[in-house]
Amino acid sequence: ADASSTVHAHLKCCTPLHLAAYKGHEAVALRLLGAAPAAAGVRDGRTRRTPAQWARRAGHLRLAERLTDVLRA
């Protein structure tokens, strides 16, 4: 598979919130949560991880905690 098909396959398995969490874009993630708080509990289609888990795996611990707090509310 070429690089573009790998990227497209990756994008099909997750939400914009997963991507914002993984990249550490806290302002974007919080804006997305404001529009759809339930998105914090959505699991990706490949690894079944939540956006908080994606953030944690990428080292964005503060963002991961904020996403987890939304799930607890």
Short mmCIF file of C-alpha atoms in Angstrom, two decimals:
data_model
loop_
_atom_site.label_atom_id
_atom_site.label_comp_id
_atom_site.label_asym_id
_atom_site.label_seq_id
_atom_site.Cartn_x
_atom_site.Cartn_y
_atom_site.Cartn_z
CA ALA A 1 0.00 0.00 0.00
CA ASP A 2 1.22 3.47 -0.77
CA ALA A 3 1.47 6.19 1.88
CA SER A 4 -1.75 7.94 0.86
CA SER A 5 -3.84 4.77 1.19
CA THR A 6 -2.33 4.16 4.62
CA VAL A 7 -3.31 7.66 5.73
CA HIS A 8 -6.82 7.28 4.34
CA ALA A 9 -7.26 3.90 6.06
CA HIS A 10 -6.15 5.50 9.32
CA LEU A 11 -8.66 8.34 8.97
CA LYS A 12 -11.57 5.97 8.38
CA CYS A 13 -11.17 4.34 11.78
CA CYS A 14 -11.55 7.37 14.00
CA THR A 15 -13.35 10.64 14.69
CA PRO A 16 -12.05 14.22 14.47
CA LEU A 17 -11.88 14.14 18.27
CA HIS A 18 -9.54 11.12 18.16
CA LEU A 19 -7.23 13.01 15.80
CA ALA A 20 -7.29 16.22 17.87
CA ALA A 21 -6.54 14.19 21.00
CA TYR A 22 -3.67 12.31 19.36
CA LYS A 23 -2.11 15.52 18.07
CA GLY A 24 -2.59 17.31 21.39
CA HIS A 25 -4.83 20.03 19.98
CA GLU A 26 -6.61 20.77 23.23
CA ALA A 27 -8.58 23.81 22.02
CA VAL A 28 -9.91 21.85 19.03
CA ALA A 29 -10.76 18.84 21.19
CA LEU A 30 -12.66 20.98 23.70
CA ARG A 31 -14.57 22.71 20.92
CA LEU A 32 -15.54 19.34 19.44
CA LEU A 33 -16.64 18.17 22.89
CA GLY A 34 -18.76 21.29 23.29
CA ALA A 35 -20.66 20.33 20.14
CA ALA A 36 -20.92 16.61 20.97
CA PRO A 37 -19.93 15.59 24.53
CA ALA A 38 -20.82 11.95 23.82
CA ALA A 39 -17.92 11.82 21.36
CA ALA A 40 -15.58 11.39 24.35
CA GLY A 41 -16.85 7.81 24.71
CA VAL A 42 -16.60 6.78 21.07
CA ARG A 43 -14.09 4.02 20.39
CA ASP A 44 -12.11 3.94 17.17
CA GLY A 45 -12.84 1.24 14.63
CA ARG A 46 -9.44 -0.40 14.68
CA THR A 47 -8.07 -0.51 18.22
CA ARG A 48 -11.31 0.24 20.14
CA ARG A 49 -9.63 3.12 22.01
CA THR A 50 -11.34 6.30 23.17
CA PRO A 51 -9.99 9.78 22.36
CA ALA A 52 -8.63 9.96 25.93
CA GLN A 53 -6.65 6.78 25.33
CA TRP A 54 -5.28 8.19 22.08
CA ALA A 55 -4.20 11.38 23.88
CA ARG A 56 -2.56 9.37 26.68
CA ARG A 57 -0.67 7.13 24.25
CA ALA A 58 0.68 10.23 22.48
CA GLY A 59 1.84 11.77 25.76
CA HIS A 60 -0.85 14.45 26.08
CA LEU A 61 -1.70 13.62 29.66
CA ARG A 62 -3.54 16.82 30.59
CA LEU A 63 -5.81 16.50 27.57
CA ALA A 64 -6.36 12.81 28.33
CA GLU A 65 -7.46 13.71 31.85
CA ARG A 66 -9.87 16.37 30.58
CA LEU A 67 -11.42 13.89 28.15
CA THR A 68 -11.71 11.31 30.91
CA ASP A 69 -13.42 13.89 33.14
CA VAL A 70 -16.08 14.38 30.45
CA LEU A 71 -16.79 10.64 30.51
CA ARG A 72 -17.16 10.69 34.30
CA ALA A 73 -19.62 13.60 34.29
#
